[in-house]
Short mmCIF file of C-alpha atoms and ligand atoms in Angstrom, two decimals:
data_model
loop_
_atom_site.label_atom_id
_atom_site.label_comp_id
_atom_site.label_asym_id
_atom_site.label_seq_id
_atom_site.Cartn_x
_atom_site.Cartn_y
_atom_site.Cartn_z
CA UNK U 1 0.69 6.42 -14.22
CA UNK U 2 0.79 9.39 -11.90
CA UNK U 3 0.45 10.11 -8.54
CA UNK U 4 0.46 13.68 -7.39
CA UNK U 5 0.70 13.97 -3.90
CA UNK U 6 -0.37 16.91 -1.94
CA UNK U 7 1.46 17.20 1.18
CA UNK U 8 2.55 20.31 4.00
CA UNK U 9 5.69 17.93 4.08
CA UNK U 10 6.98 16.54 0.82
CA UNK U 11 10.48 15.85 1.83
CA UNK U 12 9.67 13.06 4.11
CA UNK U 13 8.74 11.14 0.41
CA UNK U 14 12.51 11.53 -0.83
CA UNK U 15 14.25 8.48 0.85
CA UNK U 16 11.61 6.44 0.23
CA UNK U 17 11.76 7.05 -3.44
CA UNK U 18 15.26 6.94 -3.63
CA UNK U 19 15.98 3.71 -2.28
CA UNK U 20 14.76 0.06 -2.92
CA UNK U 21 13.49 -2.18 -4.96
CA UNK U 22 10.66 0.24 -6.02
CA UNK U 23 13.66 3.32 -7.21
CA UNK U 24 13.25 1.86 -10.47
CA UNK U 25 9.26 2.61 -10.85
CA UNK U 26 9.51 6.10 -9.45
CA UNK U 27 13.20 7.07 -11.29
CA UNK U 28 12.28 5.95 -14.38
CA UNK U 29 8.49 7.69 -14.54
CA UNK U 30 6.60 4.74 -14.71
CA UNK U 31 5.07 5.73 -11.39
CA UNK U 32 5.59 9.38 -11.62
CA UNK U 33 5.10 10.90 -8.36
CA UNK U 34 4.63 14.61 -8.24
CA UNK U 35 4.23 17.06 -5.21
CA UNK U 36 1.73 20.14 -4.76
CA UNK U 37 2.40 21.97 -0.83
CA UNK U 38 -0.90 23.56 0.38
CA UNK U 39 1.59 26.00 2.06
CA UNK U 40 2.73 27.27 -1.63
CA UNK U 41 -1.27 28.54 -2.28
CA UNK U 42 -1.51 29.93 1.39
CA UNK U 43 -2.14 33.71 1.79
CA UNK U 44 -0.70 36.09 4.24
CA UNK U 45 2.82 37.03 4.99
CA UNK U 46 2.50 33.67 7.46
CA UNK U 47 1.46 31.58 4.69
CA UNK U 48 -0.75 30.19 7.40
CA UNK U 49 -2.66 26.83 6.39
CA UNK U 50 -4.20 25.48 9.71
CA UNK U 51 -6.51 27.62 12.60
CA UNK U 52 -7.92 27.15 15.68
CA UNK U 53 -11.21 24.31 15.39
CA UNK U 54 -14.17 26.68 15.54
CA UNK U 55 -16.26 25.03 18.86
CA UNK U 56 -12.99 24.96 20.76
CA UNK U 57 -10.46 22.31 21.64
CA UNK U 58 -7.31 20.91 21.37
CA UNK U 59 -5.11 21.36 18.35
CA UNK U 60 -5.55 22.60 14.71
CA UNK U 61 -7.23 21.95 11.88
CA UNK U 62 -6.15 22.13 7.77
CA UNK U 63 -7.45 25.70 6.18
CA UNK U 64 -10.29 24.62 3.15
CA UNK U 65 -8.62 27.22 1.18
CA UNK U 66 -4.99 26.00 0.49
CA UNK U 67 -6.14 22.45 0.10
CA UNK U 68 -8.36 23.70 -2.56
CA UNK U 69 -6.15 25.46 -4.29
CA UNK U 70 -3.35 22.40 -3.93
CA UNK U 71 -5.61 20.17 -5.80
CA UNK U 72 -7.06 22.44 -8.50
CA UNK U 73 -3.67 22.83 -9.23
CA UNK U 74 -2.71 18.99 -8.94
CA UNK U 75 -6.11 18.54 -11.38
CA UNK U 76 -4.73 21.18 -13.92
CA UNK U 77 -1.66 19.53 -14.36
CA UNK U 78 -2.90 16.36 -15.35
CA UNK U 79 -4.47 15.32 -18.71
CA UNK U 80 -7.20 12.64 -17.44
CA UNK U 81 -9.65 12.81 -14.32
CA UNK U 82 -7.96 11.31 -11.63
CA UNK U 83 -9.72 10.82 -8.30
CA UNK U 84 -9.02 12.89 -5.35
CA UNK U 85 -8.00 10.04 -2.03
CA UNK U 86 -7.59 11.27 1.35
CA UNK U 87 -5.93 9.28 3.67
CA UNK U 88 -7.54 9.12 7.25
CA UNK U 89 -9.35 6.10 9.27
CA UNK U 90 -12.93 6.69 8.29
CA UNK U 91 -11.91 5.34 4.80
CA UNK U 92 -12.44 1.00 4.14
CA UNK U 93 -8.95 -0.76 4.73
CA UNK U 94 -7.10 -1.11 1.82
CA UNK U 95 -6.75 -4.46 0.31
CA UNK U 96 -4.47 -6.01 -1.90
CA UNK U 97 -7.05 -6.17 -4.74
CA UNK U 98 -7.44 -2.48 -4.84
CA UNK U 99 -3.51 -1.97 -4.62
CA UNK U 100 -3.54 -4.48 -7.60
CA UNK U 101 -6.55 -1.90 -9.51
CA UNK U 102 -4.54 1.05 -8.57
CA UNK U 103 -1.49 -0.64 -10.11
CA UNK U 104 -3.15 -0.56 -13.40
CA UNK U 105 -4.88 2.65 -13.60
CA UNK U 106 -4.24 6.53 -14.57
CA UNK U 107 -3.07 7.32 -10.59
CA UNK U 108 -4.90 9.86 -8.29
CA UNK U 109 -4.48 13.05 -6.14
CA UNK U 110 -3.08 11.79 -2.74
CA UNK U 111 -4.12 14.13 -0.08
CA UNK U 112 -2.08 14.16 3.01
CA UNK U 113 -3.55 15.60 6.06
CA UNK U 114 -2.03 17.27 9.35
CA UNK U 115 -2.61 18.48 12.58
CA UNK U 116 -5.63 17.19 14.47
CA UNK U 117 -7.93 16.63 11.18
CA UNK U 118 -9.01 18.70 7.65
CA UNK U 119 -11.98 21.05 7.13
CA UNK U 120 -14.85 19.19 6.34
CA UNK U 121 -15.92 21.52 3.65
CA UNK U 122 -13.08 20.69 1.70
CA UNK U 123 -13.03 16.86 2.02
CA UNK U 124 -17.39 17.32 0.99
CA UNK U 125 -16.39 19.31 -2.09
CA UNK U 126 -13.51 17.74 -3.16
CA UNK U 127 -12.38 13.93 -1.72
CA UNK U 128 -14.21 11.22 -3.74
CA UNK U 129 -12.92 8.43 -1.87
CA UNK U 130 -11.01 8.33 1.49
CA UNK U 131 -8.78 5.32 2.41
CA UNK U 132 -7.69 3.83 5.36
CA UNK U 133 -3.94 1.68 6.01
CA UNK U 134 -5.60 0.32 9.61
CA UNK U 135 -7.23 0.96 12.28
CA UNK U 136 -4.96 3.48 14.35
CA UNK U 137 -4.47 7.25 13.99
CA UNK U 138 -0.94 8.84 12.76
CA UNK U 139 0.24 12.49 12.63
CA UNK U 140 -0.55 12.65 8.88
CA UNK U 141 -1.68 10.83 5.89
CA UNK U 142 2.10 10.87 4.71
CA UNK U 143 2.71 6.93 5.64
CA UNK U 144 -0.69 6.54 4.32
CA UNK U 145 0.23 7.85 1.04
CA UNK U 146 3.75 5.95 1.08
CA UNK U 147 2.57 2.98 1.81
CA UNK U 148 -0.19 2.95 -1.47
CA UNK U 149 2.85 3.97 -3.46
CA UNK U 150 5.09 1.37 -2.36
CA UNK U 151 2.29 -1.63 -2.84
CA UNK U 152 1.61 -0.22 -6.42
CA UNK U 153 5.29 0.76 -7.50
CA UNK U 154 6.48 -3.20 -6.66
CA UNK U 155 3.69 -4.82 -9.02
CA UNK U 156 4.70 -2.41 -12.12
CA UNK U 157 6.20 -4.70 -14.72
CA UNK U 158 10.08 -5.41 -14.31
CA UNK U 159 10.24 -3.90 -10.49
CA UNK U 160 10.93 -7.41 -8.96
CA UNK U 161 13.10 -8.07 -11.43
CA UNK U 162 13.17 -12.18 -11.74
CA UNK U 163 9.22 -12.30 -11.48
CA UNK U 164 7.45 -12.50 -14.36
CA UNK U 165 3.92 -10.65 -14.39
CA UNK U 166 1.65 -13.68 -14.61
CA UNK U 167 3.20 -14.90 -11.68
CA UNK U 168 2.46 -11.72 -9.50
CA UNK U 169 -1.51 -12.70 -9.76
CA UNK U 170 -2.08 -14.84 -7.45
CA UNK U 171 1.65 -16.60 -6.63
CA UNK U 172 3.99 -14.19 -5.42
CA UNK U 173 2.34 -11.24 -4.08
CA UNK U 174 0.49 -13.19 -1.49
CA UNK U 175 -2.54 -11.89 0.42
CA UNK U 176 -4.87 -12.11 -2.72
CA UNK U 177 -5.57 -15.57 -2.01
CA UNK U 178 -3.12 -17.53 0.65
CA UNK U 179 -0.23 -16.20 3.16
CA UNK U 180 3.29 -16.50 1.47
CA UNK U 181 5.46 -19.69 2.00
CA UNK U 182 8.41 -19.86 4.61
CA UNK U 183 11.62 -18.73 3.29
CA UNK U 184 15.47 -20.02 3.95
CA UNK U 185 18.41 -19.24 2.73
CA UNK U 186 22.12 -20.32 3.31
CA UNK U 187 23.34 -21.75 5.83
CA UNK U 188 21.98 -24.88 5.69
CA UNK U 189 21.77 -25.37 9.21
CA UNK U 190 21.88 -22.37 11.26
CA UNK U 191 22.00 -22.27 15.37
CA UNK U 192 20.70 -26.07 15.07
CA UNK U 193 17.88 -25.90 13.17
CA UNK U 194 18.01 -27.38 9.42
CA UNK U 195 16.36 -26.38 6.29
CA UNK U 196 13.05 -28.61 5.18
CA UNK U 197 14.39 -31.42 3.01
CA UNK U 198 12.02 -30.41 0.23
CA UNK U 199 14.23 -27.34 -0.62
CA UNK U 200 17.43 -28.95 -0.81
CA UNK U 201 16.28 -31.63 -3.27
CA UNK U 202 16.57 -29.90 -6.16
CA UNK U 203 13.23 -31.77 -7.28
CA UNK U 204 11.27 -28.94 -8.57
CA UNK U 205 7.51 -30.39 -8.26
CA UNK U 206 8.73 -31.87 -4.86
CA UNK U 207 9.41 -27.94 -3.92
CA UNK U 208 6.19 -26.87 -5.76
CA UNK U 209 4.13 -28.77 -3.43
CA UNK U 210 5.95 -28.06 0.00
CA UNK U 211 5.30 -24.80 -0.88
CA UNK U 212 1.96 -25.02 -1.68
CA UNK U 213 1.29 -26.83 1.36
CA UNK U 214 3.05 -24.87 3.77
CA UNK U 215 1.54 -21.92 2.40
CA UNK U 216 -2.03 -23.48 3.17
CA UNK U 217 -1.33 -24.57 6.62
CA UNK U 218 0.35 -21.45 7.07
CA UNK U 219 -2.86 -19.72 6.11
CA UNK U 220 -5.47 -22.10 8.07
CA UNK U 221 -2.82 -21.66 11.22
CA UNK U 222 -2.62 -17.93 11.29
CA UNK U 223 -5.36 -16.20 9.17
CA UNK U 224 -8.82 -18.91 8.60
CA UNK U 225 -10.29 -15.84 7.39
CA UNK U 226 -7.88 -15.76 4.34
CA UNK U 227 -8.24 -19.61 3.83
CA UNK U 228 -12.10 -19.23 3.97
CA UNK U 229 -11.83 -16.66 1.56
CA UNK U 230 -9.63 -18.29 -0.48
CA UNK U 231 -11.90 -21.52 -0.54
CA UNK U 232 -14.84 -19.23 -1.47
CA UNK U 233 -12.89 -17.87 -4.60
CA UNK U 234 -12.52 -20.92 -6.41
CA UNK U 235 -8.54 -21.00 -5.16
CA UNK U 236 -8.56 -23.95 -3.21
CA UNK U 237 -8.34 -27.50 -5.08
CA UNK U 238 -9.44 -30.87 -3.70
CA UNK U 239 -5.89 -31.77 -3.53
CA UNK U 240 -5.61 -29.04 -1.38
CA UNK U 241 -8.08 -29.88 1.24
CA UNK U 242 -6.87 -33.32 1.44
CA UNK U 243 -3.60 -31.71 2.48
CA UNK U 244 -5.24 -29.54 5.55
CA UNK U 245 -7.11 -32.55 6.31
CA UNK U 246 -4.40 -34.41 7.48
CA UNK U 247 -2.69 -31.55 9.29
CA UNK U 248 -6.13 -30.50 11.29
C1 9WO V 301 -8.35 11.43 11.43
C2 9WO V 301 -9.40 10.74 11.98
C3 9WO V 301 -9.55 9.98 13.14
C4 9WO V 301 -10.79 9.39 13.40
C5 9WO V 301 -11.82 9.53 12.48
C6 9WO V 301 -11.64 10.27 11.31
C7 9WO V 301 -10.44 10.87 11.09
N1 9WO V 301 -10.05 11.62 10.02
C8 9WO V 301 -8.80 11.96 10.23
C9 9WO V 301 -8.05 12.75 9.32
O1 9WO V 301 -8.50 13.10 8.24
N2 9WO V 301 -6.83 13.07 9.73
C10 9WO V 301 -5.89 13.85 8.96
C11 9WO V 301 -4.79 12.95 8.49
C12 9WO V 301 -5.29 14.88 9.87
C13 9WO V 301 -4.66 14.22 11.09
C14 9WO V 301 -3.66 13.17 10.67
N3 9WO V 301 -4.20 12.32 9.66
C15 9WO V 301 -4.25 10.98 9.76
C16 9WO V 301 -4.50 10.05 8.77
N4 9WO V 301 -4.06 10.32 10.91
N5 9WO V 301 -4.20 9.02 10.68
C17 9WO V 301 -4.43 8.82 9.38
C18 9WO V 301 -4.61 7.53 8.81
C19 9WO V 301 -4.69 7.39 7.44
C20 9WO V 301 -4.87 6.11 6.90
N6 9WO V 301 -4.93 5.03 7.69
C21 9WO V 301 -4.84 5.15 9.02
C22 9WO V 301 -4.68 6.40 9.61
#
């Protein structure tokens, strides 16, 4: 899979794709990340890729022209038809289930805007689908763009390395069904509080189900709207609602 990302800044994307869990993905190619810089296809001695917003106000906006040019270029280095995403909050919220469709396809052509927005002209010509991370403005889709990368470069096979990939479905990853389980780890008791007996029995079913049941009262606790969902995809069993009825 590829991702080519076009981007005024592309050095802000090295430490992230140096470091981690994810390294492996991007340093081995399996998510091959790629970089076009509007700046490169700018004209002028100044190289200039942002103006003044015609209708007056505050800041600049992105030139049509470079960003163009970027992602003709990104297009003609790529075999297949990728789609064109810009990052910005007019886009729906990404969900898990996309990150977990984008994890299995061909990649895109991540746009990355800056300064106060991007000609309009060149998001109607050439964007097919914009995406949003929440609902809050940054200084540039480069976060945006990291943070799609990072959600698709953990669920390629062999990036967390003792999961195996039917497990990453529905079990480990979370969020596509119920809220994760609580987690502990050594000591055993640490600044008075213990761990839950479950985990130290070494009774592997008797784990399987704490887990299972913290992670639905975890879920009806903090986010119903996960639980509901959850219940309306077929995820929930009766054994299950026996256990949040005797929490409620
Ligand atoms: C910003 C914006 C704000 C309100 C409505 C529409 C909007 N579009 C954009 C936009 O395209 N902004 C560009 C990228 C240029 C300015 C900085 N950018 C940006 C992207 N700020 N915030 C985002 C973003 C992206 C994804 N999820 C949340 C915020």
């Amino acid at each position: 899979m590829r991702f080519d990302v076009v981007t005024l800044f592309p050095e802000i994307f090295a430490p992230f794709l140096q470091v981690g869990i994810n390294r492996r993905a991007f340093e081995s190619g399996l998510v091959d990340v790629q970089f076009t810089n509007p700046r490169d296809f700018a004209a002028g001695q100044y190289r200039r890729v942002d103006d003044r917003p015609f209708g007056g106000g505050p800041g600049m906006v992105m030139m049509a022209e470079p960003l163009e040019k970027a992602v003709l270029h990104a297009k003609a280095q790529r075999q297949d038809a990728a789609p064109v995403v810009l990052f910005s909050p007019i886009g729906s919220t990404l969900q898990h289930v996309q990150v977990q469709s984008w994890a299995q396809s061909c990649g895109a052509i991540l746009v990355c805007g800056r300064y106060e927005g991007v000609d309009q002209r060149f998001i109607d010509a050439h964007v097919d689908q914009q995406i949003s991370i929440g609902d809050f403005v940054l200084s540039g889709g480069e976060l945006a763009a990291m943070v799609l990368l990072d959600a698709v470069a953990r669920l390629q096979p062999g990036v967390l390395s003792d999961q195996g990939s039917h497990q990453q479905d529905s079990f480990n990853s979370a969020l596509d069904g119920l809220l994760d389980c609580p987690h502990y780890t050594r000591p055993e008791i640490w600044a008075g509080q213990a761990t839950p007996a479950p985990l130290l029995s070494g009774h592997h079913a008797h784990i399987e189900r704490w887990r299972r049941d913290q992670r639905l009262l975890f879920t009806a606790k903090h986010r119903p709207d996960l639980l509901e969902q959850a219940r309306l995809s077929g995820l929930i069993s009766a054994q299950d609602e026996s256990v949040l009825l005797t929490f409620r």
